[in-house]
XYZ file of C-alpha atoms in Angstrom:
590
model
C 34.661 10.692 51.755
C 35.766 7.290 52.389
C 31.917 5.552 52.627
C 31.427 8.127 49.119
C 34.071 6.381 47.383
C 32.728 3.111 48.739
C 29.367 3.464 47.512
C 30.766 4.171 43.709
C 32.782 1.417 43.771
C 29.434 -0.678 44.491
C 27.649 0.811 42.305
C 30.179 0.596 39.318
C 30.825 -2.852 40.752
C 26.889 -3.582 39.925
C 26.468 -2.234 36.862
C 29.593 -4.284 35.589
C 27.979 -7.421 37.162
C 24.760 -6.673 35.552
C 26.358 -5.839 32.124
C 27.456 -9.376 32.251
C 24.809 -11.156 33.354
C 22.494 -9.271 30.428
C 25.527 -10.144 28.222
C 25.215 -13.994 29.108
C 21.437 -13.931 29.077
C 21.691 -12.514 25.576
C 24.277 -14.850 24.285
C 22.217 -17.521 25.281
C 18.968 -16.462 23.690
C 21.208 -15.837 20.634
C 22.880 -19.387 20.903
C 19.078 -20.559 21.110
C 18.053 -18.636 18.189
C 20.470 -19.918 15.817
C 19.997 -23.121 17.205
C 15.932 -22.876 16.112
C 16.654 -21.624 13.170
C 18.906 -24.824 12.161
C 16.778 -27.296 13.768
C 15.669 -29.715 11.144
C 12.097 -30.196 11.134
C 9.998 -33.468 11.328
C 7.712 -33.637 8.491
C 4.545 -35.644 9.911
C 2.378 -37.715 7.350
C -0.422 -36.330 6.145
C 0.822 -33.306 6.304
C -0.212 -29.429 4.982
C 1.949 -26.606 3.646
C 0.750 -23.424 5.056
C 1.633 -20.224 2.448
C 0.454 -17.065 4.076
C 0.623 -14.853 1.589
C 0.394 -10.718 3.860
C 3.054 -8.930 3.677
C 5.556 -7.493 1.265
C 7.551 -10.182 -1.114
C 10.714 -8.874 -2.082
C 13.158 -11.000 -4.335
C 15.101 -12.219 -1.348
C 14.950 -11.553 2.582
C 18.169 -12.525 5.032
C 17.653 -13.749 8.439
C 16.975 -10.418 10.658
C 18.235 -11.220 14.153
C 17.275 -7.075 15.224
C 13.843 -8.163 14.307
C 13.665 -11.457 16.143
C 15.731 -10.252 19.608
C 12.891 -6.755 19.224
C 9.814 -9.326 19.156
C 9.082 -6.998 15.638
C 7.878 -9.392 13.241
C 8.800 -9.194 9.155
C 6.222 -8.053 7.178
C 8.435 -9.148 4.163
C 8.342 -12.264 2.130
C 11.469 -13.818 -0.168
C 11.184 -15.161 -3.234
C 13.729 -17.504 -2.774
C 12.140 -18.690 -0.198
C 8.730 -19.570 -1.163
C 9.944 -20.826 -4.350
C 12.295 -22.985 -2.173
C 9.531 -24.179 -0.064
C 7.029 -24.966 -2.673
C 9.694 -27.304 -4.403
C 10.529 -29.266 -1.100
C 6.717 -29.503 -0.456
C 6.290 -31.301 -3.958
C 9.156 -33.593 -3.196
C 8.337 -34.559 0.234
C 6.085 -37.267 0.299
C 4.918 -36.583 3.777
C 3.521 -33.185 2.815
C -0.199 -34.216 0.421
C -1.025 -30.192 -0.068
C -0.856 -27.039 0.467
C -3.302 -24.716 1.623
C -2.801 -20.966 0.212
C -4.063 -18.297 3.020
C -4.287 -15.072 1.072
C -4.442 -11.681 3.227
C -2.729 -8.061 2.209
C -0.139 -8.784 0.041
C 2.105 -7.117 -1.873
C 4.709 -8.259 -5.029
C 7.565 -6.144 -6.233
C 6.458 -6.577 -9.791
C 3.966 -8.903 -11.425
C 7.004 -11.590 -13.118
C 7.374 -12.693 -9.018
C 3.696 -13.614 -8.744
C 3.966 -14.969 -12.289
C 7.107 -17.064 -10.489
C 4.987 -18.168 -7.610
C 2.038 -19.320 -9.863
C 4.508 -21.771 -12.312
C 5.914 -23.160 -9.237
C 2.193 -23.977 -8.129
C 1.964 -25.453 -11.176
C 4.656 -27.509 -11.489
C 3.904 -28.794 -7.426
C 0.405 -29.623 -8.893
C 1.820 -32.347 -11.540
C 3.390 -34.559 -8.511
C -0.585 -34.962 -8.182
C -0.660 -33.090 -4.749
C -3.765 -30.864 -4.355
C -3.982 -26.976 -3.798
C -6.418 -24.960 -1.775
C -6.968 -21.201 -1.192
C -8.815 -19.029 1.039
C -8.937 -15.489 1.859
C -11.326 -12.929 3.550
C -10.497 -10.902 0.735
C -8.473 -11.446 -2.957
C -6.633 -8.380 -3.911
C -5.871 -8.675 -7.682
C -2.236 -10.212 -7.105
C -3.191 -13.138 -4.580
C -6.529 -14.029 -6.987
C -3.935 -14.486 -10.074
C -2.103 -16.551 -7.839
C -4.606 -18.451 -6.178
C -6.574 -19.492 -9.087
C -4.046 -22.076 -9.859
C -5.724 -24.212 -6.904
C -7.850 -27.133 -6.850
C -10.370 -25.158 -4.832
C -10.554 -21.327 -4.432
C -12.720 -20.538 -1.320
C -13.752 -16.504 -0.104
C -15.270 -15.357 3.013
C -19.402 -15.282 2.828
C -18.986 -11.535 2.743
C -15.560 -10.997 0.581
C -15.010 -9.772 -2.373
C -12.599 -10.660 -5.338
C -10.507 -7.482 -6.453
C -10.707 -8.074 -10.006
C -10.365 -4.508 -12.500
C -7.610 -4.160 -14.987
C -4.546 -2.930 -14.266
C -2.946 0.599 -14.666
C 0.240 2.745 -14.242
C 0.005 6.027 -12.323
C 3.024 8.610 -12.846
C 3.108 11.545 -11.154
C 5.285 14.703 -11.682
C 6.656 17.231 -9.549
C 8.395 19.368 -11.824
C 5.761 22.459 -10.922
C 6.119 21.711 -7.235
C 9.890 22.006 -6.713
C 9.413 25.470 -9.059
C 7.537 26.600 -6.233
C 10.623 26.053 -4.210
C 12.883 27.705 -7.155
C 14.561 24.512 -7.795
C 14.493 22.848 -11.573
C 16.678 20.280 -13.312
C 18.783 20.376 -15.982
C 18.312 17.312 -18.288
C 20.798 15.539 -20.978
C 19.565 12.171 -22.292
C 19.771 9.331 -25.238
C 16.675 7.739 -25.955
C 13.476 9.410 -26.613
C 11.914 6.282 -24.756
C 14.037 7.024 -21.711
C 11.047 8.574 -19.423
C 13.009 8.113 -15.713
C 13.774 11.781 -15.943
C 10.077 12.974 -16.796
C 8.811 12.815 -12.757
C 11.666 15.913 -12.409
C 11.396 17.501 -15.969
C 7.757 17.430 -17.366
C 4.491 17.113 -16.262
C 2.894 14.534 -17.800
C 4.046 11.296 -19.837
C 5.849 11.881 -23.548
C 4.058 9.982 -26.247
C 6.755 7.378 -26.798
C 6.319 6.747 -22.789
C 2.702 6.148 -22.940
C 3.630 4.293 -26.046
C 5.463 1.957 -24.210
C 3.937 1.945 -21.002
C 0.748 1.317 -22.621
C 2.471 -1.962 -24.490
C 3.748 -3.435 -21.255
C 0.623 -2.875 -19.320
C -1.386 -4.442 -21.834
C 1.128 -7.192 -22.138
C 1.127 -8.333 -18.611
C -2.742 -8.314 -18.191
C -2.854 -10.395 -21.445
C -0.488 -13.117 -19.751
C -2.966 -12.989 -16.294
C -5.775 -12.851 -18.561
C -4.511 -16.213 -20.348
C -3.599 -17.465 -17.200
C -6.593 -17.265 -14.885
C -8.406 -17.902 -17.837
C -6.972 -21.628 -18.415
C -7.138 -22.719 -14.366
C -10.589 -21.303 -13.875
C -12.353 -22.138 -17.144
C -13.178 -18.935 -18.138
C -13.337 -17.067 -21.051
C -11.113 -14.424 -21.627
C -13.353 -11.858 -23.327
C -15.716 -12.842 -19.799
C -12.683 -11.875 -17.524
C -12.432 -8.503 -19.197
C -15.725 -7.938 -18.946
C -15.657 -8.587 -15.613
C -13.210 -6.462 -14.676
C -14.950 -3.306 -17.014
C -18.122 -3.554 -15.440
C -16.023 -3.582 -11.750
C -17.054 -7.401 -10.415
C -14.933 -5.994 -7.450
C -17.990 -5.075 -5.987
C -20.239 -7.371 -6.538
C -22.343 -9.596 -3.946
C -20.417 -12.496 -2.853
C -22.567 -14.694 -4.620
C -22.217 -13.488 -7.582
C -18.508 -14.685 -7.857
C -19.523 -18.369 -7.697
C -22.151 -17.816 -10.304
C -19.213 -16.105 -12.195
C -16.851 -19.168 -11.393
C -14.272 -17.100 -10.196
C -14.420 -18.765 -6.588
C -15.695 -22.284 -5.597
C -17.554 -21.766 -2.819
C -18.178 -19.515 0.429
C -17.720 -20.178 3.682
C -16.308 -19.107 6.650
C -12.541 -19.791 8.084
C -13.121 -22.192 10.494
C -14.384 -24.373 7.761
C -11.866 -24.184 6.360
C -10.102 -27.150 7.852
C -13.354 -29.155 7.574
C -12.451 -29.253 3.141
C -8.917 -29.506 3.516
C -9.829 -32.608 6.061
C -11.717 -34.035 2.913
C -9.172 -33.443 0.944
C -6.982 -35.396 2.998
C -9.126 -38.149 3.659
C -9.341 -38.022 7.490
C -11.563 -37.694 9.847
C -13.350 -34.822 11.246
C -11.739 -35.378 14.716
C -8.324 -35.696 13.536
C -5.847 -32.590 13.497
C -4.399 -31.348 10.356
C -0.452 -31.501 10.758
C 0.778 -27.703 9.136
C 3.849 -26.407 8.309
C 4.322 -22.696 7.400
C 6.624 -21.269 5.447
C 9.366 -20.333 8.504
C 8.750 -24.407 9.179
C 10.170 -24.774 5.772
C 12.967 -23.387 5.698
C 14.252 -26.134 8.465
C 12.767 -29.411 6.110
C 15.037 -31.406 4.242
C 14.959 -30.957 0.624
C 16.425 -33.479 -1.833
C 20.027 -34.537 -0.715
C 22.484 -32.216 -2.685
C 24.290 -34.287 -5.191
C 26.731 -33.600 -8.165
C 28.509 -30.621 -9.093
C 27.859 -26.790 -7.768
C 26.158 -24.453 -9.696
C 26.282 -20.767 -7.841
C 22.553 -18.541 -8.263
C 24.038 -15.046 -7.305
C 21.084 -12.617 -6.286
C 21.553 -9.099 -7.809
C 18.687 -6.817 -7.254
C 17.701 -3.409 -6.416
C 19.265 -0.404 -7.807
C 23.029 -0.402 -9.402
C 25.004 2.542 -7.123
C 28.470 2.885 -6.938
C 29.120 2.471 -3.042
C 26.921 1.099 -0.327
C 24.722 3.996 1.547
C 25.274 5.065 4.610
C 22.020 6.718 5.596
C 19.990 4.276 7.324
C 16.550 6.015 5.936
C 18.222 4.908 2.667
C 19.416 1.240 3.097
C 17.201 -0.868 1.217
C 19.056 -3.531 -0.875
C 21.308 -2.452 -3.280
C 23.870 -3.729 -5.997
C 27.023 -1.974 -4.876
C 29.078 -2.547 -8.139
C 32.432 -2.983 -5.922
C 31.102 -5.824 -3.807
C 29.596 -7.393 -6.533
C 32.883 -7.248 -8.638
C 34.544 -8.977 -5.775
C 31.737 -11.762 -5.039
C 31.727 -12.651 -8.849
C 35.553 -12.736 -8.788
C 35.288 -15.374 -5.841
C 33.210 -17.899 -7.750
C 35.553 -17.344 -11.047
C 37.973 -18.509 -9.195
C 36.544 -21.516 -7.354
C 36.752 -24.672 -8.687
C 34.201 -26.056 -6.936
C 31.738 -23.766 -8.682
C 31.251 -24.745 -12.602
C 28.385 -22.444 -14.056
C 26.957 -19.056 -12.359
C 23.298 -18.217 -12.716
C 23.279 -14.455 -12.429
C 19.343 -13.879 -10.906
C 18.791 -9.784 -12.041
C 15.873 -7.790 -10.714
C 17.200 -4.394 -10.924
C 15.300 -1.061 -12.864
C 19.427 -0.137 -13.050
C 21.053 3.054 -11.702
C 24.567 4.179 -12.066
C 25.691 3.783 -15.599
C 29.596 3.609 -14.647
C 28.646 0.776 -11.980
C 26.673 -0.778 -14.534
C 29.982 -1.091 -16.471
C 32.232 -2.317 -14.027
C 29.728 -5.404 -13.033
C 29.836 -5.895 -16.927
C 33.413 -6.231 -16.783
C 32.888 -8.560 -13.851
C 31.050 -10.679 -15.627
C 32.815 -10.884 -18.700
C 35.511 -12.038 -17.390
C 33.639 -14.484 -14.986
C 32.191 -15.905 -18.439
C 35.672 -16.561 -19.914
C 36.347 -19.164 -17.138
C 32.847 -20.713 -17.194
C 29.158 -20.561 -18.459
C 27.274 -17.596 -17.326
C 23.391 -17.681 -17.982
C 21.149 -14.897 -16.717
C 17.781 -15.177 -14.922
C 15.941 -12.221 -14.985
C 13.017 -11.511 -12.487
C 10.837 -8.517 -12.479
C 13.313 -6.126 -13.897
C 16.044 -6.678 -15.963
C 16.378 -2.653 -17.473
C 18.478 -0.488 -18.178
C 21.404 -0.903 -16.160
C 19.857 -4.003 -15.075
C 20.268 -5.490 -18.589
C 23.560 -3.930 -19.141
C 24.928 -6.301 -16.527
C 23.430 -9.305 -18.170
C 23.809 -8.726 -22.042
C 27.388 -9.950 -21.807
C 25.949 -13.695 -20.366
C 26.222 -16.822 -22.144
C 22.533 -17.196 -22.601
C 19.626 -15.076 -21.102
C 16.414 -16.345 -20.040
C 13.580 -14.175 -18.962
C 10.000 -14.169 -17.452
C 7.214 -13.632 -19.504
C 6.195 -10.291 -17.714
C 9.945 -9.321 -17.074
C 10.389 -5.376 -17.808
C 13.213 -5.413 -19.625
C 15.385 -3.247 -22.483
C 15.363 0.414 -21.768
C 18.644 0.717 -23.787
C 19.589 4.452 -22.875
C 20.721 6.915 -20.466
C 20.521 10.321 -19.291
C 22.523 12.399 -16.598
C 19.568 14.993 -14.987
C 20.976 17.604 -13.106
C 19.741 19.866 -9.890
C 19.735 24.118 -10.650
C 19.111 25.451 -7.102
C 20.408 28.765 -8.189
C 16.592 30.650 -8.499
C 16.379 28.626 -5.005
C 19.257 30.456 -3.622
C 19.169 33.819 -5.316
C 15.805 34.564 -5.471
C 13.988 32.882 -2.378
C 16.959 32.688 -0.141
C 18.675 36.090 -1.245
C 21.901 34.538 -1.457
C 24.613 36.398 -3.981
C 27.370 35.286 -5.460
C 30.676 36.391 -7.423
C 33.099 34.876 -9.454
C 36.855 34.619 -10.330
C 38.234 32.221 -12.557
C 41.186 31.336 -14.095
C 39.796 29.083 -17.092
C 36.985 29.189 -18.926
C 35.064 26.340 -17.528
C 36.950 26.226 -14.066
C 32.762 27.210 -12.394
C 31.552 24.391 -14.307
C 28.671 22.842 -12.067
C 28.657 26.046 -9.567
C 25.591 26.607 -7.654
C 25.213 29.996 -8.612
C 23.725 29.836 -12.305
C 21.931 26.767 -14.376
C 24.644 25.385 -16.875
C 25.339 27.545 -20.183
C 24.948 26.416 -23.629
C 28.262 25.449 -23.782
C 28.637 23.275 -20.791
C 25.462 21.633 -21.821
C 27.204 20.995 -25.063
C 29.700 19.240 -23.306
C 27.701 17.088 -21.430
C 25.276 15.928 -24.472
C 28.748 14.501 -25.417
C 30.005 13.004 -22.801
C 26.250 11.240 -22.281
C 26.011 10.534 -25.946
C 29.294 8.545 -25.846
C 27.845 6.297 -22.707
C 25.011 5.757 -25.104
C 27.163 4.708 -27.488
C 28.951 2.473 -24.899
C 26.054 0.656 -23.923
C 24.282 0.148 -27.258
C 27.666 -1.517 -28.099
C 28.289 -3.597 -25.570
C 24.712 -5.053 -25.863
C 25.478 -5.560 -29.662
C 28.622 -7.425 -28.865
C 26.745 -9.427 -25.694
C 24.284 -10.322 -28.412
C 26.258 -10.860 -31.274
C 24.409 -8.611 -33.214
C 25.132 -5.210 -34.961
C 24.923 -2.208 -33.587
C 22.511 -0.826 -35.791
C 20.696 -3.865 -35.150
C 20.340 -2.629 -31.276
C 19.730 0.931 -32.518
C 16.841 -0.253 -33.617
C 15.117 -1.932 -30.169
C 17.061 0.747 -28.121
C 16.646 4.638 -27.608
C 15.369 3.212 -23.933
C 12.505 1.790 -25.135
C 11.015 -0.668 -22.298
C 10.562 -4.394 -23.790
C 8.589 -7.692 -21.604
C 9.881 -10.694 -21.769
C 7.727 -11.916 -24.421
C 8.149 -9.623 -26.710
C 12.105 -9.071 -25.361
C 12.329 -12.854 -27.178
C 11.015 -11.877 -30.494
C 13.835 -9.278 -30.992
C 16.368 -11.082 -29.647
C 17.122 -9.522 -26.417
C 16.467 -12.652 -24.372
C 17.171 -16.218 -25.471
C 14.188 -18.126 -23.675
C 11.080 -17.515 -21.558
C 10.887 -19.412 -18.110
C 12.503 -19.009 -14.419
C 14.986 -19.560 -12.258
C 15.242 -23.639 -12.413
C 15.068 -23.168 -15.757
C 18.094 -20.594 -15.928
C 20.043 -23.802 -13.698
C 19.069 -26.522 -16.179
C 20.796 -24.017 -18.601
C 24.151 -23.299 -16.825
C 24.276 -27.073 -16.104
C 23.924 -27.921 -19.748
C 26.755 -25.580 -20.939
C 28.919 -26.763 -17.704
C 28.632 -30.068 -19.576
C 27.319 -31.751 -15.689
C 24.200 -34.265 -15.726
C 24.481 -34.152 -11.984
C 24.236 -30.903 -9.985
C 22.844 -28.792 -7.064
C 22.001 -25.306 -6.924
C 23.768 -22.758 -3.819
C 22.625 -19.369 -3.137
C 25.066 -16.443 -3.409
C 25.820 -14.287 -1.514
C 25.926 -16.268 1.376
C 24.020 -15.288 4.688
C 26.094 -13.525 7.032
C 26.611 -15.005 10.752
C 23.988 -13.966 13.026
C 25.940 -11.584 14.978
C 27.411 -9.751 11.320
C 23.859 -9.134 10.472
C 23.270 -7.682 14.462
C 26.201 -5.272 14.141
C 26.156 -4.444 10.976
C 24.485 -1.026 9.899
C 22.550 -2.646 6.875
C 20.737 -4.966 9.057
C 19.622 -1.608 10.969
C 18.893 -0.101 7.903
C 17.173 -3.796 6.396
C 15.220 -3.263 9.269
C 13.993 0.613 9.192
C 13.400 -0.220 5.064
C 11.205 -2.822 5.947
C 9.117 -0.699 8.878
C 8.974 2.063 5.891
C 7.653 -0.017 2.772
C 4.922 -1.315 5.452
C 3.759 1.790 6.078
C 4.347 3.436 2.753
C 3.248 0.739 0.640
C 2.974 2.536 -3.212
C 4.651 5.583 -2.039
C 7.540 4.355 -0.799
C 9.481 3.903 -4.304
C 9.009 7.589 -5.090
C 9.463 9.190 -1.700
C 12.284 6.688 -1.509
C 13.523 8.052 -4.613
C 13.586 11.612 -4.207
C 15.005 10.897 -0.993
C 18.276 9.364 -2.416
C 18.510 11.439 -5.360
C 21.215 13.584 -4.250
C 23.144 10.885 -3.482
C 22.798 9.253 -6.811
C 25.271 9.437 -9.654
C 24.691 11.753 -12.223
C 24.374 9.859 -15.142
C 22.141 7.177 -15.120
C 20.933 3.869 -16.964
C 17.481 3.128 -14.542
C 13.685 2.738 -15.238
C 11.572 5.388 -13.504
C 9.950 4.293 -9.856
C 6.443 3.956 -11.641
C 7.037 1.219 -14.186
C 5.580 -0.504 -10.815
C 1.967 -1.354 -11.552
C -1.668 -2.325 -9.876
């Protein structure tokens, strides 16, 4: 007994030890990952931005220490960050180019490749040259890359080049195979998020106004691609009728959609040109991780606070991990805006919106948030890809909007849609039920029985006075009438451009744009921009469940890719509030 107990203590002495020694060891690669990440990098002369464009670009990505301990790479890409990187690259006078490397790549909406493109621009009239490459251009990454200098393909690539197009599906029929249905109450006959439950196919004012944004953005690529590459628009639609896509590879230079073909390891034999070196020397790159660690200008003059809002509007933070990716949780928001009302140190707030919306009553308390942020100083609103619905509910009370030219924005409605699972229950299941009540209404919302005429009575009310709501706190944002809004509302879906005409936005450009703005009404000539919310400490983001969850969601949209939204959707459907100011999933076009 005595030499039993002695071998357990060993043994529980070991596993202590080693618990402490992996403990160390991990603190240490932890202590060195940090301390990579805030290393300042060395920008060499003659030096190269690398932009790999594969992946997934979402509006903004956070440091994933789960990811980097796992050896799992990101497939996602931030916004923030390449807009970030392409600015420092155009300031840095060590940096003379950058070289575009296109591969699978995917944008949350067409307004963030439009984003990427202007900032190519704009690095472009420092006098700094711009080269692209790819195996392959998928539509996206072509629009994008034909803002360079030189656009080079792969001897055997192709250029993705056909239109684009919305594809809803509905799966109203399927769940009636399952005896479930939805109950629908709604204000707007251009509010089409409920139609993927309730119909099955789109409602003429839907196509209506799908077919008007559509159109719109491929008019602004059109323009676009049109003006860098010399080519006539009615040729570029003609292109993509007759399906260039898959043409031979020579027939794109011919076309003068690409430059020339060759292979990737020659690559670095034009960009040496372009630098002026010779063939022996190496080409000093920096990717877009290298970046993030180079000095940018020195941050001078007043603070002016770009808080990031984007993904849907919900009421409280999930808590199933297959559900966590990024959200605006109305109470943390409320709080985070009330922080920067109150510092002084802070003069303006850009608001930065990509959000389809969500819950209507979070929708409202963010509104309240930011009225009352906008009583103590300027608030101006950037909106990226979306900007709808609840989306633009939060940002019709801001001092002065400005939106991209393909921004989806509008959809001035709501609806509350409603699960019947009593067919479901009774007739597939064979579950019965009775009832006792003491009040008329006291089984209002009861599982047994779709609602009656008289509780759907009630709750056309009770939705038509959110509709009301809305449309007048948009009119007052706006300082326009509320028949005025009635008008542009009913959830019709607006783009930028055309948002401007009718006076939903105030001006059409981006984010720097958006800080110029809040700088101007601060009254401050001299001023830096600071990111909001701020990045949690390493080992926050390692404990906390939405780093997990960050994690999964980005695993998922790899994997997914164009059915994540609506798989993603019906997943979290049950755990999303009834009524609702949101765009449907498929606004999302390709």
């Amino acid at each position: 007994m005595k030499e039993f107990f002695k071998y357990v203590l060993a043994t529980i002495t070991g596993i202590i030890l080693l618990t402490v020694i992996m403990g160390i060891l991990s603190a240490i690669s932890l202590v060195g990952l940090v301390a990579s990440s805030a290393a300042t990098v060395q920008v060499e002369e003659n030096s190269v931005f690398t932009l790999s464009l594969s992946g997934v670009m979402e509006e903004r990505t956070l440091d994933n220490p789960l990811s980097m301990i796992t050896g799992e790479v990101s497939a996602n890409l931030g916004l923030e960050n390449i807009l970030k990187a392409i600015k420092k690259a155009k300031d840095n006078e060590n940096i003379k180019g950058i070289y575009i490397e296109a591969g699978l790549f995917t944008s949350d909406t067409p307004a963030s490749t439009h984003a990427i493109r202007e900032a190519l621009l704009d690095f472009k009239k420092s006098g700094k040259w711009i080269v692209a490459y790819a195996d392959s251009y998928e539509q996206s990454t072509y629009y994008i890359c034909s803002v360079a200098d030189k656009v080079f393909m792969n001897p055997q690539g192709m250029v993705d080049w056909h239109g684009l197009a919305s594809t809803p599906y509905f799966v109203k029929d399927l769940l009636a195979k399952f005896g479930v249905k939805y109950q629908l109450c709604k204000v707007g006959k251009y509010k089409s998020a409920p139609e993927m439950m309730t119909a099955d196919k789109m409602s003429d004012p839907n196509r209506e106004q799908v077919t008007a944004y559509v159109t719109g953005i491929w008019n602004v690529m059109l323009k676009e691609v049109s003006d860098s590459r010399k080519i006539p628009v009615d040729s570029l639609n003609a292109y993509a009728d007759r399906f260039v896509t898959l043409s031979a590879p020579e027939d794109f230079v011919k076309l003068k959609l690409i430059d020339k073909l060759i292979y990737t390891d020659e690559v670095k034999t034009e960009i040496k040109k372009m630098l002026k070196i010779d063939a022996e020397e190496k080409i000093p790159q920096l990717t877009l991780t290298d970046m993030e660690g180079v000095r940018g200008k020195k941050e001078e003059g007043e603070q002016i606070a770009v808080y990031y809002a984007f993904g849907d509007i919900v009421d409280s933070a999930p808590t199933d991990l297959l559900e966590q990716g990024h959200s605006i949780v109305a109470n943390t928001v409320c709080k985070d805006l009330e922080k920067l009302m109150n510092d002084d140190d802070v003069k303006a707030v850009v608001l930065r919106v990509n959000s389809p919306g969500g819950s209507a009553y979070a929708s409202e308390q963010i509104w309240r948030a930011v009225t009352q942020l906008k009583a103590k100083k300027p608030v101006v609103v950037s909106m990226g890809g979306y900007a709808a619905s609840g989306g633009y509910y939060i940002s019709c009370a801001a001092n002065h909007i400005i939106a991209e030219p393909t921004t989806i924005t509008g959809s001035i409605g709501i609806f509350g849609m409603f699960p019947d699972f009593s067919e479901l229950l009774t007739q597939k299941l064979g579950v019965k039920f009775d009832e006792v009540k003491t009040n008329k209404f006291a089984a209002f919302g009861t599982m047994a029985r779709p609602f009656n005429a008289e509780e759907m009575a009630l709750l056309e009310k009770y939705i038509g006075r959110g509709y009301e709501l809305f449309r007048k706190r948009v009119a007052d944002g706006r300082k326009q009438s509320v028949e005025a809004i009635e008008e542009i509302a009913q959830g019709r879906v607006w783009l930028g451009n055309d948002a401007l005409k009718i006076k939903l936005v105030d001006e059409i450009g981006g984010l720097d744009k958006a800080i110029a703005k809040a700088a101007q009404l601060a009254k401050v000539d001299e001023y830096h921009a600071t990111s909001y919310p701020e990045e949690p400490a390493w080992w926050v983001s390692l404990l906390d469940n939405g780093s997990k969850g960050s994690f999964l969601d980005e695993q998922m949209r790899a994997a997914l890719g164009e059915y994540y939204e609506p798989l993603h959707f019906l997943k979290s459907i049950n755990r999303q509030s009834a009524i609702q100011a949101r765009l449907p999933y498929y606004v999302n076009i390709k």
